[in-house]
PDB file of C-alpha atoms in Angstrom:
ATOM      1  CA  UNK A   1     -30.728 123.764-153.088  1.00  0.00           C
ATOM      2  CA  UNK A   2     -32.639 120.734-152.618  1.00  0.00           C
ATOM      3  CA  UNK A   3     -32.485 118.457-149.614  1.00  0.00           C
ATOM      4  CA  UNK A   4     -33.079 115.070-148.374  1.00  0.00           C
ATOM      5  CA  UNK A   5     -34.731 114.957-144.725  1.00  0.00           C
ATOM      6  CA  UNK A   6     -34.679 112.132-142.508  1.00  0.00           C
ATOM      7  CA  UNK A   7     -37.100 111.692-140.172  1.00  0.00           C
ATOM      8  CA  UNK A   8     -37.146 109.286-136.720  1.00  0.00           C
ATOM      9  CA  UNK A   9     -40.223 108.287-134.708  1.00  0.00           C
ATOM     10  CA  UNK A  10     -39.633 105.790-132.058  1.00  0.00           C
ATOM     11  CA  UNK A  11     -42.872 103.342-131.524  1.00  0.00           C
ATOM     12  CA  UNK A  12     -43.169 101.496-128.831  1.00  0.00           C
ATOM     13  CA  UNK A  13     -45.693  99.034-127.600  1.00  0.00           C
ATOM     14  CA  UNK A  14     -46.757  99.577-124.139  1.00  0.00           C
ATOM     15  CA  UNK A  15     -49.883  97.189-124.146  1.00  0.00           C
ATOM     16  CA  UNK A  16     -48.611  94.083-123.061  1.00  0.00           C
ATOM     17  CA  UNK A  17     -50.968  92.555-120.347  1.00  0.00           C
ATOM     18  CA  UNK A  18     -48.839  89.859-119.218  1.00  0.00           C
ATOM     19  CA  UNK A  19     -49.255  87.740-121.599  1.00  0.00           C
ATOM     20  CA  UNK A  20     -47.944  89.131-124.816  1.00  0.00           C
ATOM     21  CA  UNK A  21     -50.606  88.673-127.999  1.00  0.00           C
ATOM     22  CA  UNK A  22     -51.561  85.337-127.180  1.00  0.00           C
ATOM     23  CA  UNK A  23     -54.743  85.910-128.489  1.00  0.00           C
ATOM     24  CA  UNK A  24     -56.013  88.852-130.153  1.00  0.00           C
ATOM     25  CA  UNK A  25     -58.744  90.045-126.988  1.00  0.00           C
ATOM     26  CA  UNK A  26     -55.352  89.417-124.463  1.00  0.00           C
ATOM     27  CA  UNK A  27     -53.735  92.512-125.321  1.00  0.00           C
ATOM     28  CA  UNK A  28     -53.725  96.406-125.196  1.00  0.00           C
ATOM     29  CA  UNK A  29     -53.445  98.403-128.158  1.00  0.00           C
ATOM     30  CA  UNK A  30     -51.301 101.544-126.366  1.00  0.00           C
ATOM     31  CA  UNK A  31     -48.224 102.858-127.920  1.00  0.00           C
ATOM     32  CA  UNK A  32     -46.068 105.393-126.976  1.00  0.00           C
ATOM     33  CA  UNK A  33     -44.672 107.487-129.588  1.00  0.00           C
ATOM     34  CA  UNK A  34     -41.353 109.422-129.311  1.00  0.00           C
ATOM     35  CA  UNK A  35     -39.552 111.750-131.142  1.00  0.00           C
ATOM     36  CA  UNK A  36     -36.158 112.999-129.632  1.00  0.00           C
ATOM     37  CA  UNK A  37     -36.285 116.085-127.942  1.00  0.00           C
ATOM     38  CA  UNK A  38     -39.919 116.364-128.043  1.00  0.00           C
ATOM     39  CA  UNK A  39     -43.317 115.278-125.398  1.00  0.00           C
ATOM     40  CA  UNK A  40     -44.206 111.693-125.987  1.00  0.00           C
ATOM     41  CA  UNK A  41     -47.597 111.294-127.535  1.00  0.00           C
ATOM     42  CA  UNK A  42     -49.858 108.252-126.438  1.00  0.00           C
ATOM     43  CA  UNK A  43     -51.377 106.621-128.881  1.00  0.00           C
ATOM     44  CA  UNK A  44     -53.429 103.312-129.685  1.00  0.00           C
ATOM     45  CA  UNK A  45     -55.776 102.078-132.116  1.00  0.00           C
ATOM     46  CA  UNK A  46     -59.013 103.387-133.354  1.00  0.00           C
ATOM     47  CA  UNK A  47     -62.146 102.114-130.767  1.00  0.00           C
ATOM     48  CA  UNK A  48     -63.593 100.256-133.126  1.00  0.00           C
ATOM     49  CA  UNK A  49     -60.298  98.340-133.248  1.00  0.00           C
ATOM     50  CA  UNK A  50     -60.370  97.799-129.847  1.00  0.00           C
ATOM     51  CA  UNK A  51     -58.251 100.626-129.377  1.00  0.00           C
ATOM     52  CA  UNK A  52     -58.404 103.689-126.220  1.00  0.00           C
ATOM     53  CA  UNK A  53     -60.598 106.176-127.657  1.00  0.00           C
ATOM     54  CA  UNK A  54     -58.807 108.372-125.528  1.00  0.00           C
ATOM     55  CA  UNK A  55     -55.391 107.845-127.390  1.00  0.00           C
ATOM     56  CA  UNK A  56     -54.149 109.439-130.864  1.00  0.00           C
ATOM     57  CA  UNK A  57     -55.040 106.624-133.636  1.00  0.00           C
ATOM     58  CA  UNK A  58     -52.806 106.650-137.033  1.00  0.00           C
ATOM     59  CA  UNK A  59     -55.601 107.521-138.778  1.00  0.00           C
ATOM     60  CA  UNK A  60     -56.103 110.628-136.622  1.00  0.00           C
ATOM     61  CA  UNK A  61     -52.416 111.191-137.129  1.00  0.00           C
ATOM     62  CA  UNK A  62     -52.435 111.174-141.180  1.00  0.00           C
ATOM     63  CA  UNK A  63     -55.238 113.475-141.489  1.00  0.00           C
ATOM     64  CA  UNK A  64     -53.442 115.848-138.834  1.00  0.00           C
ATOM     65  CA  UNK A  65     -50.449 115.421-140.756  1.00  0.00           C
ATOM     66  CA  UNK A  66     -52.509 116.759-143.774  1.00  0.00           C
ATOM     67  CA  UNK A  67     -54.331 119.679-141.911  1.00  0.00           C
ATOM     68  CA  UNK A  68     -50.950 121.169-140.614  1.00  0.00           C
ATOM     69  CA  UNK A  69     -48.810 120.360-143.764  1.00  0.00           C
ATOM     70  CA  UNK A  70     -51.343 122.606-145.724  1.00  0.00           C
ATOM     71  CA  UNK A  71     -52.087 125.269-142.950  1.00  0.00           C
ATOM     72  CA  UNK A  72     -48.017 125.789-142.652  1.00  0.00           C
ATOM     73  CA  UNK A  73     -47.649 125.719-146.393  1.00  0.00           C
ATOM     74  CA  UNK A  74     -50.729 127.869-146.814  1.00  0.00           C
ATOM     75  CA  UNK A  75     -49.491 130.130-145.017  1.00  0.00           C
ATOM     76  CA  UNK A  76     -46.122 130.611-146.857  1.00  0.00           C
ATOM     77  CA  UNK A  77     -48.310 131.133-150.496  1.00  0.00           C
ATOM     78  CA  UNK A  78     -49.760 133.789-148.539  1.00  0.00           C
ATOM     79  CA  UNK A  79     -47.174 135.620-147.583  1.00  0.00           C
ATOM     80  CA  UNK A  80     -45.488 135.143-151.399  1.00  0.00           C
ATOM     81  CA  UNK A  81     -48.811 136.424-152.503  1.00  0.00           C
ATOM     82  CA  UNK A  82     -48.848 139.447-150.001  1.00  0.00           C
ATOM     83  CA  UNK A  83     -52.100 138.076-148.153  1.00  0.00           C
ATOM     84  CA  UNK A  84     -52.061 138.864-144.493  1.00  0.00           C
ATOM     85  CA  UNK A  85     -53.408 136.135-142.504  1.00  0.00           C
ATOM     86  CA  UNK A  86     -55.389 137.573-139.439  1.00  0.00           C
ATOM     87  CA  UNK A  87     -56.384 133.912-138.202  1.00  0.00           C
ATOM     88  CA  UNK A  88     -56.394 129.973-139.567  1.00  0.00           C
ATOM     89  CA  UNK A  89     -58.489 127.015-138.267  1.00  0.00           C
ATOM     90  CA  UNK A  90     -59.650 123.836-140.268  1.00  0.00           C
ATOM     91  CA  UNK A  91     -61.906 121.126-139.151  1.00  0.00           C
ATOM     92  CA  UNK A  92     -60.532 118.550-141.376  1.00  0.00           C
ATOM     93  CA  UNK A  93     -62.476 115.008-142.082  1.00  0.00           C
ATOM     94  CA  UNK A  94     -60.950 111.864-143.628  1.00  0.00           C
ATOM     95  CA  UNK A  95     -63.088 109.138-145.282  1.00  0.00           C
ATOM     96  CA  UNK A  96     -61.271 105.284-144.272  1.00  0.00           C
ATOM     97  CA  UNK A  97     -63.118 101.996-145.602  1.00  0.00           C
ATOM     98  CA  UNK A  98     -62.354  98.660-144.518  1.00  0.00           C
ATOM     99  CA  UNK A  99     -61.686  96.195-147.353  1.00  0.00           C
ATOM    100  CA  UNK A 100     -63.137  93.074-145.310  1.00  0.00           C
ATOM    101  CA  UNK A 101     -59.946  91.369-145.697  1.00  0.00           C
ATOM    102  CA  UNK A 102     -58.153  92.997-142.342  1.00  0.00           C
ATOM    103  CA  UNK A 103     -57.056  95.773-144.301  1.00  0.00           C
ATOM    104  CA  UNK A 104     -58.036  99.544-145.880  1.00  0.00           C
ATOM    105  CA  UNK A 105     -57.445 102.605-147.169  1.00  0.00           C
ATOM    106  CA  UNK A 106     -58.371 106.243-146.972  1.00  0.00           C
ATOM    107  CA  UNK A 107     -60.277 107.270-150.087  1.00  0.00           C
ATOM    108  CA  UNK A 108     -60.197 110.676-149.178  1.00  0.00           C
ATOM    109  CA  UNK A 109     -59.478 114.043-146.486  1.00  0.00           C
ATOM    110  CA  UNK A 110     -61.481 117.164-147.165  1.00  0.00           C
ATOM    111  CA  UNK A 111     -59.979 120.020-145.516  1.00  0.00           C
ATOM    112  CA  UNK A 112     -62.659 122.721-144.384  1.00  0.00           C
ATOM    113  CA  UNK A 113     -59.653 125.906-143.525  1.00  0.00           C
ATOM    114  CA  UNK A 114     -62.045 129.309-142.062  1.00  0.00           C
ATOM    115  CA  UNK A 115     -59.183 131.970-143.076  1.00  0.00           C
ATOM    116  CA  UNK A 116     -59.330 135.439-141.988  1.00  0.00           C
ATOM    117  CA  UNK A 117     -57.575 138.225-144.246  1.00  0.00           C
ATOM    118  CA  UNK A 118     -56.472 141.837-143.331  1.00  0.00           C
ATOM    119  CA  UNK A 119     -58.427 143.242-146.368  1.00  0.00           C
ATOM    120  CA  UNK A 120     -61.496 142.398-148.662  1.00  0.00           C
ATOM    121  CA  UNK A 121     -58.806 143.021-151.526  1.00  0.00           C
ATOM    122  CA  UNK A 122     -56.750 140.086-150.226  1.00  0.00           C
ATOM    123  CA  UNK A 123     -59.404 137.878-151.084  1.00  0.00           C
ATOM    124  CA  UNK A 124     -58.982 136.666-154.197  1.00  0.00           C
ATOM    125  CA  UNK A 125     -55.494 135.978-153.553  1.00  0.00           C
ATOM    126  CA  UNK A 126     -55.967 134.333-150.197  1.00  0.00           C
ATOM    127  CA  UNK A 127     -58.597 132.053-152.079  1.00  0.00           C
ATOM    128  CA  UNK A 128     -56.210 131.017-154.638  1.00  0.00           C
ATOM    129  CA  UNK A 129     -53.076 130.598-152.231  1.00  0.00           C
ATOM    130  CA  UNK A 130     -54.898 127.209-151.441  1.00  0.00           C
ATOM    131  CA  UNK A 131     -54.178 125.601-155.028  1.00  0.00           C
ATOM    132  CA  UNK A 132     -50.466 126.535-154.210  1.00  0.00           C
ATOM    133  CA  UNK A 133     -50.578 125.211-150.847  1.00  0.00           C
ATOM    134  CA  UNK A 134     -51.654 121.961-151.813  1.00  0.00           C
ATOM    135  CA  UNK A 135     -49.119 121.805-154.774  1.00  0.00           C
ATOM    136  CA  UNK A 136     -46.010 122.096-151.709  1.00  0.00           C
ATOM    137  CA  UNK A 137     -47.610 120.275-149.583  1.00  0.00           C
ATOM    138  CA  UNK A 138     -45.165 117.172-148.841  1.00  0.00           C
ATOM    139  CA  UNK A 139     -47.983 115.075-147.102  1.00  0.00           C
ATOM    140  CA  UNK A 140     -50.564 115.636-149.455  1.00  0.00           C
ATOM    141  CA  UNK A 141     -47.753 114.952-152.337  1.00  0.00           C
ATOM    142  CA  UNK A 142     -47.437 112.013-150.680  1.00  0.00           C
ATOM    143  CA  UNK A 143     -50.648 110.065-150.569  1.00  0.00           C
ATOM    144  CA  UNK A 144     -52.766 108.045-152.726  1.00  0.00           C
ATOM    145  CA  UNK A 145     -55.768 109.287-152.177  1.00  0.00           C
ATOM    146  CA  UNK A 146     -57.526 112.987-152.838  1.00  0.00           C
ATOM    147  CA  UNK A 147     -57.013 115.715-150.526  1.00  0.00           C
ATOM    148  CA  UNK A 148     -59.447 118.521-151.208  1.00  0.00           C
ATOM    149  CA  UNK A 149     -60.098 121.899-150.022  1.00  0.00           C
ATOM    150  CA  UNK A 150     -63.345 123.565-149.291  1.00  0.00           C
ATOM    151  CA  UNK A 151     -61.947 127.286-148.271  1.00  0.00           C
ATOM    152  CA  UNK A 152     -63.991 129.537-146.339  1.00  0.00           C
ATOM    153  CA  UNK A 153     -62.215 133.382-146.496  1.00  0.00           C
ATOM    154  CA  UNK A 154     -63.659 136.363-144.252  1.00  0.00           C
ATOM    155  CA  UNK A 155     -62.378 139.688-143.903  1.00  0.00           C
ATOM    156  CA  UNK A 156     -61.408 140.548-139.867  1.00  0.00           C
TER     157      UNK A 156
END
């Protein structure tokens, strides 16, 4: 059965300094983010923006959005394939340029996933669960940009 999912993320701006944006330096970039039910998450603007380095940035966000959307469905080709996943981490990079008219775009995420397998015989499989992963993945499926994989599979 196929399903339609709704999603709600309450943003709010928590930057004003008194005086509102009445001039692009007079303001803080801090948002709080809320989803019901679940811990707010503080977030802001990338530094260079003159956002709190300290503070999730969208752009931090998406590619996080990526990393986990392919790690969770990753996991599930896995499983379908009979792979036994012993462990999962990815140190995953995104590429944004500016367009030097106040604007940008992402031009690409490479996802780096270090993925420990039961057995040497899982290997092949494991490798090739990625391809699958990336074909369910609803975030990647929903970008305009590449999102590539660059596997790393051990045996533990």
């Amino acid at each position: 059965m196929l399903g339609v999912h709704d999603y709600a993320v309450r943003a709010e701006w928590t930057g004003n300094r008194g005086t509102g944006t009445s001039g692009y330096r007079d303001y803080d970039r801090s948002v709080t983010l809320t989803v019901a039910g679940k811990p707010e998450l503080l977030a802001s603007s990338d530094k260079p923006f003159r956002g709190d380095a300290s503070r999730w940035n969208p752009e931090d966000l998406l590619v996080s959005a990526l990393a986990e959307c392919h790690l969770l469905s990753y996991l599930h080709a896995c499983v379908q394939a009979g792979v036994v996943v012993v462990s999962y981490a990815d140190e995953a990079t995104g590429v944004m340029r500016e367009d030097g008219r106040g604007g940008g775009a992402f031009t690409e995420v490479v996802l780096h996933p270090r993925v420990v397998v039961a057995d040497a015989s899982m290997v092949d499989a494991a490798t090739a669960a990625h391809a699958q992963a990336n074909s369910w993945c609803f975030i990647a499926n929903s970008v305009n940009f590449p999102v590539r994989h660059e596997p790393t599979i051990a045996v533990g």
